[in-house]
PDB file of C-alpha atoms in Angstrom:
ATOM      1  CA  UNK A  25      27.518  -3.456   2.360  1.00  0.00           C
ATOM      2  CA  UNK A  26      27.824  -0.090   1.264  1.00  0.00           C
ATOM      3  CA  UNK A  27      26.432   0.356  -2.465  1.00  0.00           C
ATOM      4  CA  UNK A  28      29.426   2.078  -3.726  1.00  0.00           C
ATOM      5  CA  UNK A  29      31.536  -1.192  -3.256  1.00  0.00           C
ATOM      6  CA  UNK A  30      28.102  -3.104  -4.912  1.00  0.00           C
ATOM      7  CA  UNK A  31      29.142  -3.930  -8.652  1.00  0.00           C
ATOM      8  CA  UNK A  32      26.490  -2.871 -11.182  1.00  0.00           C
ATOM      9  CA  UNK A  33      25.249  -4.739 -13.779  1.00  0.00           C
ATOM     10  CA  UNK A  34      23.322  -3.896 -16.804  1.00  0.00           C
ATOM     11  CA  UNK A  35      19.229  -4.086 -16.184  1.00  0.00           C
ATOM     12  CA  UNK A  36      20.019  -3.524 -12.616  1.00  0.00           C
ATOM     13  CA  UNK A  37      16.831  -1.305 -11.063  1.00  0.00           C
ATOM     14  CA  UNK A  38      17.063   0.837  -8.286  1.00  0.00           C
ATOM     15  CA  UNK A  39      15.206   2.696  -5.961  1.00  0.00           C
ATOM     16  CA  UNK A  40      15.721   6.245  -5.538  1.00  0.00           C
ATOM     17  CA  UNK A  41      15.134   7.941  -2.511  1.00  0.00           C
ATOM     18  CA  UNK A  42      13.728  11.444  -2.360  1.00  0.00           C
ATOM     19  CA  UNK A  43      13.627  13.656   0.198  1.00  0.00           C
ATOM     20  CA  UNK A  44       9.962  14.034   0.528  1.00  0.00           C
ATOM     21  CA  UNK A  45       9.540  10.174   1.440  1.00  0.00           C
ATOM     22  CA  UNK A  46       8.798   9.058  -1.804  1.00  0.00           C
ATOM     23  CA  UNK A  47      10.469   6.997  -4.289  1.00  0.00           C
ATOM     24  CA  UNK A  48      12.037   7.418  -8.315  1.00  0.00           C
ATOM     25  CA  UNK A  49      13.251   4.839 -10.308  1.00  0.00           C
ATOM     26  CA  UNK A  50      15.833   4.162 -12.476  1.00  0.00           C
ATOM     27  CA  UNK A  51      17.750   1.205 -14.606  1.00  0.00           C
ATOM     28  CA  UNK A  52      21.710   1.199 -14.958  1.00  0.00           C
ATOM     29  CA  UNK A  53      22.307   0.899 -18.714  1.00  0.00           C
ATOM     30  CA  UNK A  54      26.183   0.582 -20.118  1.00  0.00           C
ATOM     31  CA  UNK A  55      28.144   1.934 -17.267  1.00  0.00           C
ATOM     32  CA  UNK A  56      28.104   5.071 -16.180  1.00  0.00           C
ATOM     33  CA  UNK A  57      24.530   5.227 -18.174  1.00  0.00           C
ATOM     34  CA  UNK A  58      21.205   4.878 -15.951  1.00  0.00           C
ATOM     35  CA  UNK A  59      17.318   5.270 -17.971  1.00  0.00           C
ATOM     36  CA  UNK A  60      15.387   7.150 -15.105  1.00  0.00           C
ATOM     37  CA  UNK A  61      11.338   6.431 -15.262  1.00  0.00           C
ATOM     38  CA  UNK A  62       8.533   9.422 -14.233  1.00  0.00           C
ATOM     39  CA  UNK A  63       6.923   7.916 -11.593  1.00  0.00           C
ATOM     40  CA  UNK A  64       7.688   8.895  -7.676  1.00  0.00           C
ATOM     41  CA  UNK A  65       5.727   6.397  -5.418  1.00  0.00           C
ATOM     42  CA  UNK A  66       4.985   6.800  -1.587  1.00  0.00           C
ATOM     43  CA  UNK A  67       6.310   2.791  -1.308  1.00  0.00           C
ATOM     44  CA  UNK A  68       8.176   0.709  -3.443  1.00  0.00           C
ATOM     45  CA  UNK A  69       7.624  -0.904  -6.510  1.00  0.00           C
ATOM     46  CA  UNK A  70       8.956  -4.123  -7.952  1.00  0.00           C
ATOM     47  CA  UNK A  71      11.516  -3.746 -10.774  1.00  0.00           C
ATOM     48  CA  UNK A  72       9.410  -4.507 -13.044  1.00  0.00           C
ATOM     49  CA  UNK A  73       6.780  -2.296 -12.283  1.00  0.00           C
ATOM     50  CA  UNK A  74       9.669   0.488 -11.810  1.00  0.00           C
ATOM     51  CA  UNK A  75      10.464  -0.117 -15.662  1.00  0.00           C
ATOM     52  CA  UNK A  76       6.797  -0.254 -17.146  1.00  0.00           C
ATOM     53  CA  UNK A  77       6.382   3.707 -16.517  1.00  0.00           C
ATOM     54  CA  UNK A  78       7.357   6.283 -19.213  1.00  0.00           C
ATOM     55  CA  UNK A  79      11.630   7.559 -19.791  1.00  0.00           C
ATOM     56  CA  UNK A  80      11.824  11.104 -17.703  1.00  0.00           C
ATOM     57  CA  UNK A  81      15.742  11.308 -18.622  1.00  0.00           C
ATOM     58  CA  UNK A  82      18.823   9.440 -19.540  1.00  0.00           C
ATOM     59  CA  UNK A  83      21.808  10.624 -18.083  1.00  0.00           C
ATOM     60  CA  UNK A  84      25.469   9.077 -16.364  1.00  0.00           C
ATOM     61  CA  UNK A  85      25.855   8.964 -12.857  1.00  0.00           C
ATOM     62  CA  UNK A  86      28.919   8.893 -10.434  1.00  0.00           C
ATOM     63  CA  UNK A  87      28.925   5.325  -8.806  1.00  0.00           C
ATOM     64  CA  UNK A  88      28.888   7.559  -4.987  1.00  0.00           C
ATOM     65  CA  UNK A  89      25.311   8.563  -5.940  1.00  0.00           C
ATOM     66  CA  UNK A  90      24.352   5.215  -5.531  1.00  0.00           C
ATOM     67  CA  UNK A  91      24.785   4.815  -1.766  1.00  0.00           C
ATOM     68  CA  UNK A  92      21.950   5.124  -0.935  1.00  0.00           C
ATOM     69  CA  UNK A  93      19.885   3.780  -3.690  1.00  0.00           C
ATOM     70  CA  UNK A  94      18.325   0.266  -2.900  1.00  0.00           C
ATOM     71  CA  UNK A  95      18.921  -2.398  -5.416  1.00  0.00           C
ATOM     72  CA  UNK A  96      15.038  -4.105  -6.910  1.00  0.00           C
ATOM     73  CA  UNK A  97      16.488  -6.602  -9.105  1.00  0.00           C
ATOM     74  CA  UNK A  98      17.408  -7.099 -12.474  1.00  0.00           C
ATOM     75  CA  UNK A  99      15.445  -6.768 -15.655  1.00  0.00           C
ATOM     76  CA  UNK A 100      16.607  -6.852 -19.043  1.00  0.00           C
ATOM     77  CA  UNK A 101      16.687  -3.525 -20.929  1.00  0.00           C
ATOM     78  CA  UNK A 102      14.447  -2.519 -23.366  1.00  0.00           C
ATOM     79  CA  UNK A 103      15.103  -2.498 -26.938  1.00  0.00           C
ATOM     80  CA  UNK A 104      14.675   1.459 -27.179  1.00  0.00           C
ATOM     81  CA  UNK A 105      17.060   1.715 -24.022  1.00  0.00           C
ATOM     82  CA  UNK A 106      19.757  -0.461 -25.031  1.00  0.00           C
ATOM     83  CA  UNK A 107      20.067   2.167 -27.890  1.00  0.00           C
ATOM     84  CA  UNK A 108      23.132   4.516 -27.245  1.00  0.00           C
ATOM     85  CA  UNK A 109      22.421   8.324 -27.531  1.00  0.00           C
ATOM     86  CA  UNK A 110      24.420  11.139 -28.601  1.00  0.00           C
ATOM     87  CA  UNK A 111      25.241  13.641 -26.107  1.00  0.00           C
ATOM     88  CA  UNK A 112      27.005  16.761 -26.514  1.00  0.00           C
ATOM     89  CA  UNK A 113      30.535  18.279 -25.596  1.00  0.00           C
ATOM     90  CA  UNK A 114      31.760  21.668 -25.611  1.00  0.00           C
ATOM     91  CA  UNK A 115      35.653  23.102 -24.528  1.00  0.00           C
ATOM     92  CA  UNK A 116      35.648  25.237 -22.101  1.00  0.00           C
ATOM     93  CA  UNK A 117      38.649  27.010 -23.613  1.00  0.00           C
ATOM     94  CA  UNK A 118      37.933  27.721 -27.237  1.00  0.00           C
ATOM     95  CA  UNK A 119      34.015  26.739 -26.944  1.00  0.00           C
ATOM     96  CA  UNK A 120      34.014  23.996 -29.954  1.00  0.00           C
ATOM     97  CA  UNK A 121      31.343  21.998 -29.721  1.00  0.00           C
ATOM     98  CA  UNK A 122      31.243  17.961 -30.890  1.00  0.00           C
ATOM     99  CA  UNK A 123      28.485  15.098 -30.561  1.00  0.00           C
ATOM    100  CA  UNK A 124      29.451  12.273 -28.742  1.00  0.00           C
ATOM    101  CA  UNK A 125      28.309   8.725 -29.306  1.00  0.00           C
ATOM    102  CA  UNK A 126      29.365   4.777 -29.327  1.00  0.00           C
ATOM    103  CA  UNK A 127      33.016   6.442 -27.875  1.00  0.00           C
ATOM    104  CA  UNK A 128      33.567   8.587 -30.854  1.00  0.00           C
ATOM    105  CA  UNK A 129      33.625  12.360 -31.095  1.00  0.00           C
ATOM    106  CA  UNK A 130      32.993  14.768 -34.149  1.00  0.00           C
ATOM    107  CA  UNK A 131      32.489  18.382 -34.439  1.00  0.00           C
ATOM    108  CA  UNK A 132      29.049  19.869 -34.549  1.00  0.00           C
ATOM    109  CA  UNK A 133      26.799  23.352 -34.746  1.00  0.00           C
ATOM    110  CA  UNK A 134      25.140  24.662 -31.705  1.00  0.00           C
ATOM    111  CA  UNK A 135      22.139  23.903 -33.664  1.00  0.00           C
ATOM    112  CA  UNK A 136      22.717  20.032 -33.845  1.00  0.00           C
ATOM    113  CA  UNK A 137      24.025  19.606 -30.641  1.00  0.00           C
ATOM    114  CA  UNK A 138      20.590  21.650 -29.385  1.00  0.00           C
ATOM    115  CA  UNK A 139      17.974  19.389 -27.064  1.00  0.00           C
ATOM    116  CA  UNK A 140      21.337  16.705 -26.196  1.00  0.00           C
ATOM    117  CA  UNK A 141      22.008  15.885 -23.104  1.00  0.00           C
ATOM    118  CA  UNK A 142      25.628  17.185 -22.260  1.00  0.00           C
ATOM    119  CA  UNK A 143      27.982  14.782 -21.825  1.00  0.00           C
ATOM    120  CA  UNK A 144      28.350  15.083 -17.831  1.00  0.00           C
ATOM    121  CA  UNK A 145      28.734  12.539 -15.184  1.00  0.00           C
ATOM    122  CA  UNK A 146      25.983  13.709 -12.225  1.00  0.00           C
ATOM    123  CA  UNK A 147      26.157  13.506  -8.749  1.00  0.00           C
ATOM    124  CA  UNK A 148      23.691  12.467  -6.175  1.00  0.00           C
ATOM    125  CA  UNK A 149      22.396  15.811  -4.684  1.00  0.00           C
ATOM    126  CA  UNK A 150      22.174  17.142  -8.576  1.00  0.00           C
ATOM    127  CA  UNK A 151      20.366  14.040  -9.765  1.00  0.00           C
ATOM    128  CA  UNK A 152      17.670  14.586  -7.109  1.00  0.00           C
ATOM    129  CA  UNK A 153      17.188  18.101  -8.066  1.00  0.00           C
ATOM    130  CA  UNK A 154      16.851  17.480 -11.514  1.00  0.00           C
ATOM    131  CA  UNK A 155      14.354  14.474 -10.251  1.00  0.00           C
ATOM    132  CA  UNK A 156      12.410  16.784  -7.982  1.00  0.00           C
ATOM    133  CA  UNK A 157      11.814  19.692 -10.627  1.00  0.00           C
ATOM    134  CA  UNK A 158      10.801  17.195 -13.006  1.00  0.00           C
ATOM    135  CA  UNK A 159       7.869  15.893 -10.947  1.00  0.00           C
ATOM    136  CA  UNK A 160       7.247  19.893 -10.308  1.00  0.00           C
ATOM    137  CA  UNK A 161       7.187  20.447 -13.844  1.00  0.00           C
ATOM    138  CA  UNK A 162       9.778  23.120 -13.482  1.00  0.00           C
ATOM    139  CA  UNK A 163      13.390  23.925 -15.121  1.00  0.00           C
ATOM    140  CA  UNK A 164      16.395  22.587 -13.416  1.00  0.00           C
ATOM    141  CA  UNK A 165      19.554  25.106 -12.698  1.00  0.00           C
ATOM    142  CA  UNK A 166      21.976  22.043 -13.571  1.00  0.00           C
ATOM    143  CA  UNK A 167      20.340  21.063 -17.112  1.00  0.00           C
ATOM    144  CA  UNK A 168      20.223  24.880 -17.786  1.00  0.00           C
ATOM    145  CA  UNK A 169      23.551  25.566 -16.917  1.00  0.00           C
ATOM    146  CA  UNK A 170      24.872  23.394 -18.727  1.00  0.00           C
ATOM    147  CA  UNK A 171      23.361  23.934 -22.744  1.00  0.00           C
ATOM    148  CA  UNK A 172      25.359  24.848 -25.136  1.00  0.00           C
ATOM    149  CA  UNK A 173      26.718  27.934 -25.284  1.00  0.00           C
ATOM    150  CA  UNK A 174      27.031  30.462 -28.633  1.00  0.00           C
ATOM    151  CA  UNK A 175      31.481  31.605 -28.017  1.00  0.00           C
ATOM    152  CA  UNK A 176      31.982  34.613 -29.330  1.00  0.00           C
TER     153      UNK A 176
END
């Protein structure tokens, strides 16, 4: 059964293929939110092992990404994850920027929407490159191009 037809469920934890052979890990939070951990592994952990390694990133993801992402198991979220965050919003028209969180939307500064994640839905091929130059240590051309920008 293809994974794109597989419903997720809060606490779910998947494995993440990479393209080197190894594995990430990540945790679907409130749809379309997943917790990602910083660990890559040359074989699979359990889900709970997945879980017990530090937060690299928080970010929603596009139910096609999961294809081929193998389902662990299930294992309820962590207090700290089961918090929502604010991410941030800009218009691409007049460049206003606004905080979102818990469905609501208000205006904001560049300053306080600075160090948010924006609030994009990522695709497969972009969340392994952001994985990738994580483990590297190295800026991702995604996360960068997408910051907040000062409109003149």
């Amino acid at each position: 059964m293809s994974m794109s037809r597989t419903i997720v469920k809060p606490g779910d934890v998947y494995s993440v293929p990479l393209e080197d052979g190894r594995y990430s890990y990540a945790q679907a939070l409130e749809s379309p939110e997943f917790a990602f951990f910083d660990v890559a592994t040359e074989t699979e952990l359990t889900a709970e092992e997945a879980i017990s390694h530090p937060l690299m990133f928080r970010i929603w993801v596009h139910k096609s990404s999961l294809k081929t992402w193998n389902k662990l198991g299930k294992v309820p979220i962590s207090e700290q994850l089961s918090k929502q965050v604010p991410r941030f919003k800009q218009n691409a028209l007049n460049g206003k920027l606004s905080i979102y969180i818990n469905g609501q939307e208000t205006p904001a500064s560049l300053d306080e929407v600075r160090g948010l994640e924006c609030a994009a839905v990522w695709e497969g091929s972009h969340i392994l490159s952001r994985i990738r130059d994580h483990l590297a240590g190295q800026e991702n051309l995604w996360v960068s191009s997408m910051q907040p920008k000062q409109k003149g």
